[in-house]
Tab-separated table of C-alpha atoms in Angstrom:
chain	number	residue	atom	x	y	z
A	278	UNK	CA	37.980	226.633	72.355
A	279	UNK	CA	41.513	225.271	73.381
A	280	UNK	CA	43.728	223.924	70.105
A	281	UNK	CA	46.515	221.710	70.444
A	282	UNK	CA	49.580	221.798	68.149
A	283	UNK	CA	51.423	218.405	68.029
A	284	UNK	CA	54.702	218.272	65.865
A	285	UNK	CA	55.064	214.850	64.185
A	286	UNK	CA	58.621	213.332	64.494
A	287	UNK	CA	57.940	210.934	61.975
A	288	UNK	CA	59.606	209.736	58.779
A	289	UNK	CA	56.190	208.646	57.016
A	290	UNK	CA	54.185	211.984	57.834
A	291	UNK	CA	56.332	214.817	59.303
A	292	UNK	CA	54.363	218.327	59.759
A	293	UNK	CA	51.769	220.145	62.482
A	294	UNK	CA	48.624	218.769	63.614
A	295	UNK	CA	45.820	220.660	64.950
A	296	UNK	CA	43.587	219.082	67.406
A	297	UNK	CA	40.510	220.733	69.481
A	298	UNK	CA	40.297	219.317	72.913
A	299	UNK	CA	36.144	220.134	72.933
A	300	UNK	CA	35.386	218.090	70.057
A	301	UNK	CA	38.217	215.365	70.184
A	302	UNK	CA	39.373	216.197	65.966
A	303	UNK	CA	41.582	216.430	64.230
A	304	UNK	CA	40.893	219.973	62.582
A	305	UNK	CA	43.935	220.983	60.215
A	306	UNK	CA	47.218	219.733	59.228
A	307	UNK	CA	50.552	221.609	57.918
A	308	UNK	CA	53.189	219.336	56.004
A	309	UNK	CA	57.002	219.819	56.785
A	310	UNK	CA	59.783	218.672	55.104
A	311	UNK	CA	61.005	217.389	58.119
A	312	UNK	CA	60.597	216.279	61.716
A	313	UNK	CA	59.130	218.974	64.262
A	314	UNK	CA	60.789	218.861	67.353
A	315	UNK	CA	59.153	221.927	68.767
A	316	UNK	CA	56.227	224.298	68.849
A	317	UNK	CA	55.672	228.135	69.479
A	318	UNK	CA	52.210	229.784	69.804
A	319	UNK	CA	51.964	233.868	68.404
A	320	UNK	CA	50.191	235.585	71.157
A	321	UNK	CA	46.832	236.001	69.118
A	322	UNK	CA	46.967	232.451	67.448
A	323	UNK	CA	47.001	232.903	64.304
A	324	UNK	CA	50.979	232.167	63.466
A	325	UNK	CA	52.746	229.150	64.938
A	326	UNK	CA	56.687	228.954	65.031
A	327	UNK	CA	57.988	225.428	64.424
A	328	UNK	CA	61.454	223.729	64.482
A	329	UNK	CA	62.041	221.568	62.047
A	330	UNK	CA	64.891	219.327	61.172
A	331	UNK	CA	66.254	217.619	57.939
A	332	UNK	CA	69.441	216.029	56.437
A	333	UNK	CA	70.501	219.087	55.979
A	334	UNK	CA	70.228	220.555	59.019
A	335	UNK	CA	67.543	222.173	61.507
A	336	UNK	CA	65.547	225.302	60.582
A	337	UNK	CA	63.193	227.454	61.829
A	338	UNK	CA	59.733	228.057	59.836
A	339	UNK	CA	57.111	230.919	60.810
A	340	UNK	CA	53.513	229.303	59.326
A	341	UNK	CA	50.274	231.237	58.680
A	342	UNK	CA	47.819	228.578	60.747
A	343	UNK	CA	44.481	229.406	58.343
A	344	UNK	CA	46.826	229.259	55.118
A	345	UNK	CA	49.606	226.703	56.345
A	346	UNK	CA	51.808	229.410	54.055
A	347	UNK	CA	55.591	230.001	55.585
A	348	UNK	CA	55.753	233.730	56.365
A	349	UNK	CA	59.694	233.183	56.670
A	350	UNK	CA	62.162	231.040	57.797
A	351	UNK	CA	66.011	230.970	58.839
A	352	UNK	CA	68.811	229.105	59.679
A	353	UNK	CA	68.497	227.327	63.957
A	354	UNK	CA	71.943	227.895	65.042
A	355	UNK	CA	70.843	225.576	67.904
A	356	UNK	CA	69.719	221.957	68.596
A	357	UNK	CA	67.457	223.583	71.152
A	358	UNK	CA	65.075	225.579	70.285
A	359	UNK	CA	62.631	228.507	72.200
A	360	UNK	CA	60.936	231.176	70.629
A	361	UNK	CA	59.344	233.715	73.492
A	362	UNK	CA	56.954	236.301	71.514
A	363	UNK	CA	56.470	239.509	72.588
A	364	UNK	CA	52.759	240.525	73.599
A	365	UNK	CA	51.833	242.123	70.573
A	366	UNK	CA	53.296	239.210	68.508
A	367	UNK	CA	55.593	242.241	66.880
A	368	UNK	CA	59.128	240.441	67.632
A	369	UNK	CA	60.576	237.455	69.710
A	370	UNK	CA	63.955	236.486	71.518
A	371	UNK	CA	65.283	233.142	70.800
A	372	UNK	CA	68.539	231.158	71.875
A	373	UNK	CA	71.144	230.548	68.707
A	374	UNK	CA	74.031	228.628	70.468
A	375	UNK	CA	76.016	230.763	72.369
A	376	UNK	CA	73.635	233.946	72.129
A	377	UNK	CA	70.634	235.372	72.297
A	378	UNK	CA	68.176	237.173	69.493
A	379	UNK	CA	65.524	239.544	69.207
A	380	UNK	CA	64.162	238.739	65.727
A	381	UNK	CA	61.235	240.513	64.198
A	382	UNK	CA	57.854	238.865	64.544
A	383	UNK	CA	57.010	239.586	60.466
A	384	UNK	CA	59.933	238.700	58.848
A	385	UNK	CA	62.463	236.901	60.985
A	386	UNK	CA	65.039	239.582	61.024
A	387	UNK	CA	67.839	239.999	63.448
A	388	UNK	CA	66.749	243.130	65.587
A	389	UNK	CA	69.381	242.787	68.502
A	390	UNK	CA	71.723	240.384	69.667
A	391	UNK	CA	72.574	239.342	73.577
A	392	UNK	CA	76.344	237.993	73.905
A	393	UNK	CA	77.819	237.017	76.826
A	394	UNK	CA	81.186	236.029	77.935
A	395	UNK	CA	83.155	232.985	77.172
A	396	UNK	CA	81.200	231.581	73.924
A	397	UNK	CA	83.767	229.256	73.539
A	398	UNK	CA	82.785	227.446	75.928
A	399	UNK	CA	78.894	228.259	76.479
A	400	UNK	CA	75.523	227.885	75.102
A	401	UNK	CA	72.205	229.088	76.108
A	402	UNK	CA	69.866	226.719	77.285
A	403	UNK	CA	66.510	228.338	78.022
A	404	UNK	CA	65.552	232.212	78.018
A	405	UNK	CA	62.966	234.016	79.824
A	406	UNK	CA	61.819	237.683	79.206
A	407	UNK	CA	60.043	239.973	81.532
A	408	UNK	CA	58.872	242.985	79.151
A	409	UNK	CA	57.185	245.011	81.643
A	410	UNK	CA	60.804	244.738	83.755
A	411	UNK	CA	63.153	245.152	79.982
A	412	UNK	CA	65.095	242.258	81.262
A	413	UNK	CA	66.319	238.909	79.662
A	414	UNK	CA	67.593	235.855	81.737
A	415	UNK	CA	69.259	233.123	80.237
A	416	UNK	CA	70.358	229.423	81.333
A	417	UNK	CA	73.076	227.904	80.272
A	418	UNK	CA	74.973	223.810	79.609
A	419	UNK	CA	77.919	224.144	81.247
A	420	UNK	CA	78.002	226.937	84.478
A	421	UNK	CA	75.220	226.800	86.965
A	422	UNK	CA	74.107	230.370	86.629
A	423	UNK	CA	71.497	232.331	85.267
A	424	UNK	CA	72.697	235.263	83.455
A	425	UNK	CA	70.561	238.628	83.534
A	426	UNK	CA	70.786	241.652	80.602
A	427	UNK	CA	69.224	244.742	80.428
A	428	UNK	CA	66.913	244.780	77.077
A	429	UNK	CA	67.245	248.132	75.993
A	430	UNK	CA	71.030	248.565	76.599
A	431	UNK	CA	72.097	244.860	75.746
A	432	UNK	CA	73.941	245.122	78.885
A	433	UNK	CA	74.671	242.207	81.455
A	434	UNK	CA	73.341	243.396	84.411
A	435	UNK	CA	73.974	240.707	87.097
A	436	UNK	CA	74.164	236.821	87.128
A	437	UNK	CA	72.301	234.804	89.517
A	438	UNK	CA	74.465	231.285	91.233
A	439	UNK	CA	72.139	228.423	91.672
A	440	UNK	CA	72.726	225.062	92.290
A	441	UNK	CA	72.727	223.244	88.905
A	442	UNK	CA	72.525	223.316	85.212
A	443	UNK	CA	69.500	224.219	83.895
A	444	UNK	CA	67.046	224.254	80.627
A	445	UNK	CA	63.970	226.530	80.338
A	446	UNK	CA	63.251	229.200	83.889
A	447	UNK	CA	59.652	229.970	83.812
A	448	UNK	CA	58.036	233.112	85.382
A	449	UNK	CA	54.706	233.520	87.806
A	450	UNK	CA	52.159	235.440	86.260
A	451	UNK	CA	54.033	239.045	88.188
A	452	UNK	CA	57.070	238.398	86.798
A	453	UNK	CA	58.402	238.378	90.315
A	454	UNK	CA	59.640	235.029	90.533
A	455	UNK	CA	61.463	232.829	88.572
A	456	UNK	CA	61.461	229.097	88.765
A	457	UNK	CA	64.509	226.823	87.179
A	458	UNK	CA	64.749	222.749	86.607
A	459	UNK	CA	67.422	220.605	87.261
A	460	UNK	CA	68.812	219.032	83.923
A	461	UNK	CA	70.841	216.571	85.365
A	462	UNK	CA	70.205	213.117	87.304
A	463	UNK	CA	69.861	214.668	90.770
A	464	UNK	CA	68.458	217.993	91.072
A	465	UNK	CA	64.761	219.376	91.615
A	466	UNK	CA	63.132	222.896	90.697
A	467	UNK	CA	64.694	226.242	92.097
A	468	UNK	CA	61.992	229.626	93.137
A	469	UNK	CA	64.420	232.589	92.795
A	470	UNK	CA	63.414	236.071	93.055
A	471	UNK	CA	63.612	237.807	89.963
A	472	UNK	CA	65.288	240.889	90.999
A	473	UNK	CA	67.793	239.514	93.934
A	474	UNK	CA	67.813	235.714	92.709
A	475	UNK	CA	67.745	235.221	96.315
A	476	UNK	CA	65.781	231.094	96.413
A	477	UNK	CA	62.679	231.586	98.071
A	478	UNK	CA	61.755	228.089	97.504
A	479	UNK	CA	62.889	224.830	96.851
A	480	UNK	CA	61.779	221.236	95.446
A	481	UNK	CA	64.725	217.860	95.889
A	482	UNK	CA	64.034	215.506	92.875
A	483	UNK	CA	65.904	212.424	92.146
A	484	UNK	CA	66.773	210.537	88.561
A	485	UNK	CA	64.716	213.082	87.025
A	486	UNK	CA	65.915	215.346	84.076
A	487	UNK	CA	63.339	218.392	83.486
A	488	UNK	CA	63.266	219.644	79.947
A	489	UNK	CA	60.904	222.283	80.368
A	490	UNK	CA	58.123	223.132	82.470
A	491	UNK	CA	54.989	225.927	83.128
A	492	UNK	CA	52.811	228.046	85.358
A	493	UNK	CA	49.316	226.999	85.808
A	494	UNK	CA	47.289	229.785	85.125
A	495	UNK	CA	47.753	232.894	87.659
A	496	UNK	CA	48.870	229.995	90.012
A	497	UNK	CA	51.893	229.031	91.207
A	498	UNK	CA	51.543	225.846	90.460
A	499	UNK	CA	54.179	224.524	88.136
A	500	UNK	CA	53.801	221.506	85.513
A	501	UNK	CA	56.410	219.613	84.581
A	502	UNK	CA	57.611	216.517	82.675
A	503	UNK	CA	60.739	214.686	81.753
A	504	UNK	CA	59.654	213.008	77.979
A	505	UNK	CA	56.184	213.585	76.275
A	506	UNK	CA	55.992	209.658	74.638
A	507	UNK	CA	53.553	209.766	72.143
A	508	UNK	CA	53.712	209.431	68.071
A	509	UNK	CA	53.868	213.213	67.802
A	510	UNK	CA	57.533	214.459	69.336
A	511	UNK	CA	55.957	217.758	70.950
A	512	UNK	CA	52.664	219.901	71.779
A	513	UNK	CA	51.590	223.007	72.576
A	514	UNK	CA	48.047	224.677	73.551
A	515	UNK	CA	45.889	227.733	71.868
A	516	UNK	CA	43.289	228.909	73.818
A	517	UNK	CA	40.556	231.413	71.438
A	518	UNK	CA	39.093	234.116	73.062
């Protein structure tokens, strides 16, 4: 079946909910102590990465989804967060301001770290990470680039221009292309190719801000919204084998 994960940004009953799209229920709950502003899916399902913020400040909790136990936990070092797991569910890169981790998938610790120039004035805005190709490309708030590093070296290896600033690229199922979304008034989505970032394609939107948005399937048909306005503040899909 197909699960969805809402986090609750609400002062009265922060935490996860589990719903199952087949049977329309509510099937499981994990309390926060704080509002969940965003949801990550291990590969197999059976670990969900959630950030969470507080008066205190916004962290980062790994849960066990039968056991609602936190495996581990660490400090954001963002207001944006995105958490891209590896296939075997073994480590993930994440933005933290003006860099980029690898982090281990069991206990949160800091395997590698991406810098790039100028972090004065920088920080990342969406990642995406082609395994198969051992590359990393990164988005950032202030230049309209994407930057590209080789994974194994932690080298920069080129930067692709495009045409505005930009939150989360998104691959096709090949890892060939690379799509991008405006994050300002007047913009639209950007296909790039993922080795030249020569645009192949192009879409003009106006008064539109996109936040994030996906693939469908082996398709390339891309999803995409501005705001998701309902009592929970974000969701995310599970399908089981």
């Amino acid at each position: 079946g197909i699960t969805l994960a809402m986090g609750a940004r609400s002062n009265d009953e922060p935490g996860i909910w589990f719903y199952d799209l087949a049977t329309e229920t509510i099937t499981g709950h994990i309390a926060t102590q704080g509002n969940v502003s965003a949801l990550y899916w291990r590969p197999d399902g059976n670990v969900i990465v959630a950030s969470v913020a507080t008066g205190e400040g916004r962290t980062v909790q790994v849960f066990d989804v039968a056991t609602s136990a936190i495996l581990f936990e660490y400090d954001a070092m963002a207001s944006l967060i995105q958490v891209i797991w590896s296939d075997d569910g073994t480590e993930f890169m994440t933005p933290a301001g003006n860099r980029v981790l690898r982090r281990d998938g069991l206990t949160g610790e800091m395997l590698q770290t991406f810098e790039f120039p100028e972090t004065n004035r920088r920080s990342v805005r969406g990642i995406a990470w082609s395994e198969q190709n051992n590359r990393l490309y990164a988005t950032f708030d202030v230049d309209p680039e994407i930057l590209v590093w080789n994974t194994i070296t932690g080298e920069i290896i080129t930067s692709f221009p495009i045409t505005f600033t930009s939150y989360a690229p998104e691959f096709n199922h090949t890892e060939t292309l690379l799509a991008v979304g405006s994050n300002i008034g007047d913009g639209g989505i950007l296909i790039l190719d993922s080795t030249t970032g020569d645009i192949v394609d192009e879409f003009s939107m106006t008064r539109v801000v996109l936040f994030c948005f996906h693939r469908s399937g082996h398709q390339m048909t891309l999803k995409f919204w501005q705001i998701l306005i309902i009592k929970f503040g974000y969701g995310t899909l599970r399908q089981d084998s």
